[in-house]
Amino acid sequence: MGELIAQALYSGLLQGGSYALIALGLALVFGTMRIINLAHGELVLLAAYIAYTMESKLGLGPVAAIPVALVVVCVASSTVYLLVSRIREDREINSLILTFGIGVILTNLILLVWSADVRSTSSSWLQEAFVLGPLYSMRSEVLFFGVSLAMMGGLWWWLSRSWYGRAVRAVSSNRDAAKLMGIDPGRTELVSFIVAGVLAAFAGVALFSYGVIQPAYGAALTVKAFIITVLAGVGSIPGVLLGAVLLGVAEALTVTLASSALQELAGMALFLLVLFVMPNGLFGAAGRRG
């Protein structure tokens, strides 16, 4: 039993890293604009299908698909922002409806182009076992866990050290005051969506590398990203990592000790428990400081 629990904790840790990569883009846009992009999961899925196409049609590995996925997903993410920016009244509510509709459209476009079949990578290198003492995982899980940590470090550096990162924090804190300091809120929000697109592209390629994909999976990805964002507290990058790891470990332990049918229930139970004890999330106060 001890070995099973240790393996579940290890698998949950790696899964949490992947969840964090998926949630970072949603958390960034939510923290900047107070907008929940309900099409974020579909953007991640779009990158995953681009990786599938590059592998199945051109024989290139998923990693080689990253440049193409970056361009396509960033353009799609920018288009979502341009549509959202047209909203003049009740921005939060109307953006929810708009991005939900965009997500439905993207799901059906993916279904039309790639069909409803379940897809997964055929790369034997990515699927080979990575042995760490008594613990096992796929090589792709370890690889993209490292990528996830690197992306979070890069995002933290960008938000804290770069001019645009500081502008994003300023707009999220006080939009009117940011204008008085010479910051263009519209351009800053567009940059946030582009960065969210970059994160979604990496997350999608990672998703295709270690798991299976299908068109209807986008909504589930958005829900997981939203749960992690709320668990973390608005705008907290360390909170995203901790929330994602907690979710991954809770799901892995549930599958190991109970049943895979209860996996999603475990995530929702964790979500409700954290909100009951800490309504602002794990790092809510830190998130407001940026």
One Martini backbone bead per residue (centre of mass of N, CA, C, O) as a GRO file, in nm:
protein
  290
    1MET     BB    1   0.057   0.063  -0.020
    2GLY     BB    2   0.296   0.263   0.000
    3GLU     BB    3   0.374   0.247  -0.302
    4LEU     BB    4   0.104   0.345  -0.416
    5ILE     BB    5   0.105   0.623  -0.278
    6ALA     BB    6   0.372   0.721  -0.393
    7GLN     BB    7   0.283   0.699  -0.689
    8ALA     BB    8   0.042   0.893  -0.663
    9LEU     BB    9   0.204   1.143  -0.577
   10TYR     BB   10   0.385   1.152  -0.827
   11SER     BB   11   0.161   1.167  -1.041
   12GLY     BB   12   0.023   1.420  -0.920
   13LEU     BB   13   0.261   1.610  -0.957
   14LEU     BB   14   0.281   1.590  -1.266
   15GLN     BB   15  -0.014   1.665  -1.323
   16GLY     BB   16   0.001   1.943  -1.186
   17GLY     BB   17   0.197   2.070  -1.387
   18SER     BB   18   0.000   2.053  -1.626
   19TYR     BB   19  -0.230   2.214  -1.501
   20ALA     BB   20  -0.071   2.477  -1.464
   21LEU     BB   21  -0.024   2.530  -1.766
   22ILE     BB   22  -0.330   2.557  -1.828
   23ALA     BB   23  -0.401   2.788  -1.601
   24LEU     BB   24  -0.221   3.041  -1.650
   25GLY     BB   25  -0.379   3.190  -1.874
   26LEU     BB   26  -0.642   3.228  -1.718
   27ALA     BB   27  -0.515   3.376  -1.473
   28LEU     BB   28  -0.404   3.620  -1.625
   29VAL     BB   29  -0.674   3.729  -1.741
   30PHE     BB   30  -0.827   3.740  -1.473
   31GLY     BB   31  -0.622   3.931  -1.326
   32THR     BB   32  -0.641   4.169  -1.538
   33MET     BB   33  -0.980   4.166  -1.637
   34ARG     BB   34  -1.196   3.987  -1.496
   35ILE     BB   35  -1.188   3.743  -1.712
   36ILE     BB   36  -1.349   3.450  -1.825
   37ASN     BB   37  -1.208   3.226  -2.050
   38LEU     BB   38  -1.412   2.978  -2.194
   39ALA     BB   39  -1.191   2.920  -2.447
   40HIS     BB   40  -0.921   2.805  -2.332
   41GLY     BB   41  -0.947   2.497  -2.374
   42GLU     BB   42  -0.968   2.515  -2.686
   43LEU     BB   43  -0.685   2.635  -2.728
   44VAL     BB   44  -0.535   2.394  -2.618
   45LEU     BB   45  -0.662   2.189  -2.817
   46LEU     BB   46  -0.557   2.317  -3.076
   47ALA     BB   47  -0.259   2.258  -3.019
   48ALA     BB   48  -0.291   1.951  -3.002
   49TYR     BB   49  -0.390   1.915  -3.303
   50ILE     BB   50  -0.140   2.029  -3.434
   51ALA     BB   51   0.049   1.811  -3.328
   52TYR     BB   52  -0.101   1.578  -3.462
   53THR     BB   53  -0.067   1.674  -3.757
   54MET     BB   54   0.244   1.686  -3.763
   55GLU     BB   55   0.273   1.380  -3.703
   56SER     BB   56   0.072   1.240  -3.918
   57LYS     BB   57   0.166   1.411  -4.187
   58LEU     BB   58   0.502   1.478  -4.122
   59GLY     BB   59   0.655   1.319  -3.880
   60LEU     BB   60   0.649   1.506  -3.635
   61GLY     BB   61   0.704   1.598  -3.338
   62PRO     BB   62   0.552   1.777  -3.092
   63VAL     BB   63   0.783   1.983  -3.047
   64ALA     BB   64   0.785   2.083  -3.354
   65ALA     BB   65   0.486   2.224  -3.316
   66ILE     BB   66   0.520   2.482  -3.145
   67PRO     BB   67   0.548   2.718  -3.351
   68VAL     BB   68   0.270   2.677  -3.485
   69ALA     BB   69   0.099   2.689  -3.228
   70LEU     BB   70   0.177   2.973  -3.146
   71VAL     BB   71   0.059   3.125  -3.387
   72VAL     BB   72  -0.235   3.021  -3.390
   73VAL     BB   73  -0.313   3.072  -3.088
   74CYS     BB   74  -0.243   3.374  -3.077
   75VAL     BB   75  -0.445   3.458  -3.292
   76ALA     BB   76  -0.694   3.344  -3.149
   77SER     BB   77  -0.657   3.505  -2.884
   78SER     BB   78  -0.669   3.786  -3.015
   79THR     BB   79  -0.956   3.752  -3.129
   80VAL     BB   80  -1.095   3.725  -2.861
   81TYR     BB   81  -1.018   4.005  -2.760
   82LEU     BB   82  -1.145   4.178  -2.988
   83LEU     BB   83  -1.431   4.085  -2.911
   84VAL     BB   84  -1.433   4.166  -2.610
   85SER     BB   85  -1.358   4.477  -2.660
   86ARG     BB   86  -1.658   4.543  -2.778
   87ILE     BB   87  -1.753   4.557  -2.501
   88ARG     BB   88  -1.941   4.809  -2.302
   89GLU     BB   89  -2.134   4.625  -2.122
   90ASP     BB   90  -2.114   4.409  -1.892
   91ARG     BB   91  -1.834   4.257  -1.926
   92GLU     BB   92  -1.833   4.001  -1.750
   93ILE     BB   93  -2.094   3.867  -1.852
   94ASN     BB   94  -2.063   3.898  -2.166
   95SER     BB   95  -1.790   3.746  -2.183
   96LEU     BB   96  -1.897   3.473  -2.099
   97ILE     BB   97  -2.089   3.435  -2.337
   98LEU     BB   98  -1.886   3.479  -2.564
   99THR     BB   99  -1.668   3.261  -2.487
  100PHE     BB  100  -1.861   3.027  -2.494
  101GLY     BB  101  -1.929   3.054  -2.795
  102ILE     BB  102  -1.640   3.022  -2.896
  103GLY     BB  103  -1.599   2.740  -2.780
  104VAL     BB  104  -1.819   2.602  -2.948
  105ILE     BB  105  -1.701   2.671  -3.222
  106LEU     BB  106  -1.425   2.535  -3.183
  107THR     BB  107  -1.530   2.251  -3.130
  108ASN     BB  108  -1.670   2.222  -3.411
  109LEU     BB  109  -1.418   2.270  -3.583
  110ILE     BB  110  -1.257   2.034  -3.472
  111LEU     BB  111  -1.469   1.822  -3.549
  112LEU     BB  112  -1.462   1.883  -3.857
  113VAL     BB  113  -1.152   1.835  -3.905
  114TRP     BB  114  -1.085   1.570  -3.684
  115SER     BB  115  -1.306   1.457  -3.545
  116ALA     BB  116  -1.412   1.230  -3.270
  117ASP     BB  117  -1.158   1.100  -3.235
  118VAL     BB  118  -0.916   0.954  -3.056
  119ARG     BB  119  -0.599   1.094  -2.960
  120SER     BB  120  -0.240   1.010  -2.993
  121THR     BB  121   0.072   0.951  -2.956
  122SER     BB  122   0.351   0.768  -3.138
  123SER     BB  123   0.581   0.833  -2.950
  124SER     BB  124   0.814   0.637  -2.797
  125TRP     BB  125   0.991   0.837  -2.641
  126LEU     BB  126   0.759   0.972  -2.472
  127GLN     BB  127   0.644   0.676  -2.363
  128GLU     BB  128   0.866   0.612  -2.205
  129ALA     BB  129   1.009   0.512  -1.926
  130PHE     BB  130   1.054   0.676  -1.604
  131VAL     BB  131   1.294   0.604  -1.359
  132LEU     BB  132   1.251   0.664  -0.989
  133GLY     BB  133   1.320   0.414  -0.858
  134PRO     BB  134   0.995   0.312  -0.761
  135LEU     BB  135   0.917   0.517  -0.987
  136TYR     BB  136   0.670   0.594  -1.245
  137SER     BB  137   0.688   0.725  -1.588
  138MET     BB  138   0.672   0.932  -1.839
  139ARG     BB  139   0.881   1.123  -2.015
  140SER     BB  140   0.674   1.351  -2.083
  141GLU     BB  141   0.597   1.427  -1.792
  142VAL     BB  142   0.878   1.530  -1.706
  143LEU     BB  143   0.929   1.732  -1.930
  144PHE     BB  144   0.659   1.911  -1.881
  145PHE     BB  145   0.718   1.980  -1.589
  146GLY     BB  146   0.965   2.148  -1.654
  147VAL     BB  147   0.821   2.345  -1.845
  148SER     BB  148   0.622   2.452  -1.638
  149LEU     BB  149   0.833   2.577  -1.446
  150ALA     BB  150   0.961   2.762  -1.660
  151MET     BB  151   0.703   2.924  -1.731
  152MET     BB  152   0.653   3.034  -1.446
  153GLY     BB  153   0.921   3.182  -1.422
  154GLY     BB  154   0.883   3.359  -1.674
  155LEU     BB  155   0.622   3.495  -1.582
  156TRP     BB  156   0.730   3.619  -1.323
  157TRP     BB  157   0.948   3.788  -1.459
  158TRP     BB  158   0.763   3.951  -1.648
  159LEU     BB  159   0.580   4.078  -1.421
  160SER     BB  160   0.837   4.199  -1.242
  161ARG     BB  161   1.052   4.321  -1.482
  162SER     BB  162   0.879   4.417  -1.704
  163TRP     BB  163   0.697   4.660  -1.843
  164TYR     BB  164   0.443   4.495  -1.926
  165GLY     BB  165   0.412   4.350  -1.658
  166ARG     BB  166   0.364   4.609  -1.493
  167ALA     BB  167   0.120   4.700  -1.659
  168VAL     BB  168  -0.061   4.464  -1.588
  169ARG     BB  169  -0.064   4.520  -1.282
  170ALA     BB  170  -0.178   4.807  -1.302
  171VAL     BB  171  -0.446   4.740  -1.447
  172SER     BB  172  -0.545   4.535  -1.228
  173SER     BB  173  -0.552   4.749  -0.996
  174ASN     BB  174  -0.578   5.041  -1.186
  175ARG     BB  175  -0.696   5.160  -1.472
  176ASP     BB  176  -0.702   5.472  -1.437
  177ALA     BB  177  -0.416   5.510  -1.319
  178ALA     BB  178  -0.268   5.385  -1.563
  179LYS     BB  179  -0.346   5.607  -1.763
  180LEU     BB  180  -0.195   5.842  -1.607
  181MET     BB  181   0.090   5.671  -1.664
  182GLY     BB  182   0.070   5.588  -1.989
  183ILE     BB  183  -0.120   5.344  -2.012
  184ASP     BB  184  -0.250   5.103  -2.236
  185PRO     BB  185  -0.501   4.892  -2.170
  186GLY     BB  186  -0.558   4.753  -2.441
  187ARG     BB  187  -0.267   4.662  -2.505
  188THR     BB  188  -0.223   4.507  -2.241
  189GLU     BB  189  -0.452   4.301  -2.282
  190LEU     BB  190  -0.343   4.184  -2.544
  191VAL     BB  191  -0.081   4.078  -2.424
  192SER     BB  192  -0.218   3.883  -2.228
  193PHE     BB  193  -0.348   3.705  -2.448
  194ILE     BB  194  -0.086   3.624  -2.588
  195VAL     BB  195   0.045   3.490  -2.344
  196ALA     BB  196  -0.188   3.289  -2.307
  197GLY     BB  197  -0.136   3.156  -2.583
  198VAL     BB  198   0.144   3.049  -2.525
  199LEU     BB  199   0.058   2.869  -2.286
  200ALA     BB  200  -0.153   2.703  -2.447
  201ALA     BB  201   0.042   2.580  -2.651
  202PHE     BB  202   0.216   2.420  -2.453
  203ALA     BB  203  -0.019   2.266  -2.320
  204GLY     BB  204  -0.118   2.117  -2.574
  205VAL     BB  205   0.140   1.962  -2.643
  206ALA     BB  206   0.155   1.820  -2.371
  207LEU     BB  207  -0.117   1.676  -2.384
  208PHE     BB  208  -0.047   1.503  -2.640
  209SER     BB  209   0.216   1.360  -2.516
  210TYR     BB  210   0.051   1.211  -2.245
  211GLY     BB  211  -0.233   1.188  -2.392
  212VAL     BB  212  -0.565   1.240  -2.471
  213ILE     BB  213  -0.782   1.349  -2.746
  214GLN     BB  214  -1.087   1.552  -2.777
  215PRO     BB  215  -1.323   1.784  -2.858
  216ALA     BB  216  -1.480   1.774  -2.564
  217TYR     BB  217  -1.225   1.857  -2.368
  218GLY     BB  218  -1.225   2.171  -2.336
  219ALA     BB  219  -1.426   2.218  -2.102
  220ALA     BB  220  -1.265   2.058  -1.888
  221LEU     BB  221  -1.015   2.240  -1.895
  222THR     BB  222  -1.155   2.498  -1.802
  223VAL     BB  223  -1.250   2.393  -1.528
  224LYS     BB  224  -0.972   2.328  -1.412
  225ALA     BB  225  -0.854   2.613  -1.445
  226PHE     BB  226  -1.064   2.752  -1.265
  227ILE     BB  227  -1.015   2.598  -1.005
  228ILE     BB  228  -0.715   2.679  -0.977
  229THR     BB  229  -0.754   2.987  -0.977
  230VAL     BB  230  -0.930   2.993  -0.720
  231LEU     BB  231  -0.739   2.844  -0.530
  232ALA     BB  232  -0.501   3.051  -0.559
  233GLY     BB  233  -0.583   3.323  -0.642
  234VAL     BB  234  -0.569   3.619  -0.770
  235GLY     BB  235  -0.262   3.628  -0.953
  236SER     BB  236  -0.118   3.358  -0.845
  237ILE     BB  237   0.146   3.162  -0.928
  238PRO     BB  238   0.207   2.981  -0.682
  239GLY     BB  239  -0.094   2.905  -0.650
  240VAL     BB  240  -0.121   2.748  -0.913
  241LEU     BB  241   0.077   2.525  -0.844
  242LEU     BB  242  -0.052   2.430  -0.579
  243GLY     BB  243  -0.338   2.380  -0.688
  244ALA     BB  244  -0.254   2.174  -0.907
  245VAL     BB  245  -0.120   1.966  -0.720
  246LEU     BB  246  -0.362   1.913  -0.539
  247LEU     BB  247  -0.544   1.812  -0.766
  248GLY     BB  248  -0.362   1.583  -0.870
  249VAL     BB  249  -0.338   1.427  -0.599
  250ALA     BB  250  -0.639   1.385  -0.544
  251GLU     BB  251  -0.692   1.220  -0.801
  252ALA     BB  252  -0.477   0.996  -0.763
  253LEU     BB  253  -0.576   0.892  -0.486
  254THR     BB  254  -0.863   0.820  -0.578
  255VAL     BB  255  -0.785   0.611  -0.792
  256THR     BB  256  -0.616   0.425  -0.596
  257LEU     BB  257  -0.831   0.405  -0.335
  258ALA     BB  258  -1.090   0.387  -0.526
  259SER     BB  259  -1.201   0.556  -0.812
  260SER     BB  260  -1.215   0.686  -1.132
  261ALA     BB  261  -1.517   0.791  -1.102
  262LEU     BB  262  -1.411   1.004  -0.855
  263GLN     BB  263  -1.213   1.218  -0.966
  264GLU     BB  264  -1.391   1.475  -1.013
  265LEU     BB  265  -1.508   1.485  -0.723
  266ALA     BB  266  -1.243   1.546  -0.578
  267GLY     BB  267  -1.195   1.824  -0.704
  268MET     BB  268  -1.459   1.957  -0.599
  269ALA     BB  269  -1.409   1.905  -0.297
  270LEU     BB  270  -1.151   2.072  -0.279
  271PHE     BB  271  -1.270   2.338  -0.375
  272LEU     BB  272  -1.483   2.370  -0.144
  273LEU     BB  273  -1.292   2.348   0.098
  274VAL     BB  274  -1.107   2.592   0.039
  275LEU     BB  275  -1.338   2.805   0.021
  276PHE     BB  276  -1.440   2.761   0.313
  277VAL     BB  277  -1.161   2.833   0.454
  278MET     BB  278  -1.051   3.012   0.180
  279PRO     BB  279  -1.212   3.244  -0.004
  280ASN     BB  280  -0.933   3.375  -0.150
  281GLY     BB  281  -0.751   3.153  -0.135
  282LEU     BB  282  -0.425   3.061  -0.090
  283PHE     BB  283  -0.315   3.361  -0.246
  284GLY     BB  284  -0.495   3.620  -0.240
  285ALA     BB  285  -0.323   3.855  -0.123
  286ALA     BB  286  -0.079   3.820  -0.314
  287GLY     BB  287  -0.234   3.864  -0.578
  288ARG     BB  288  -0.309   4.167  -0.531
  289ARG     BB  289   0.001   4.253  -0.530
  290GLY     BB  290   0.146   4.059  -0.771
   0.00000   0.00000   0.00000
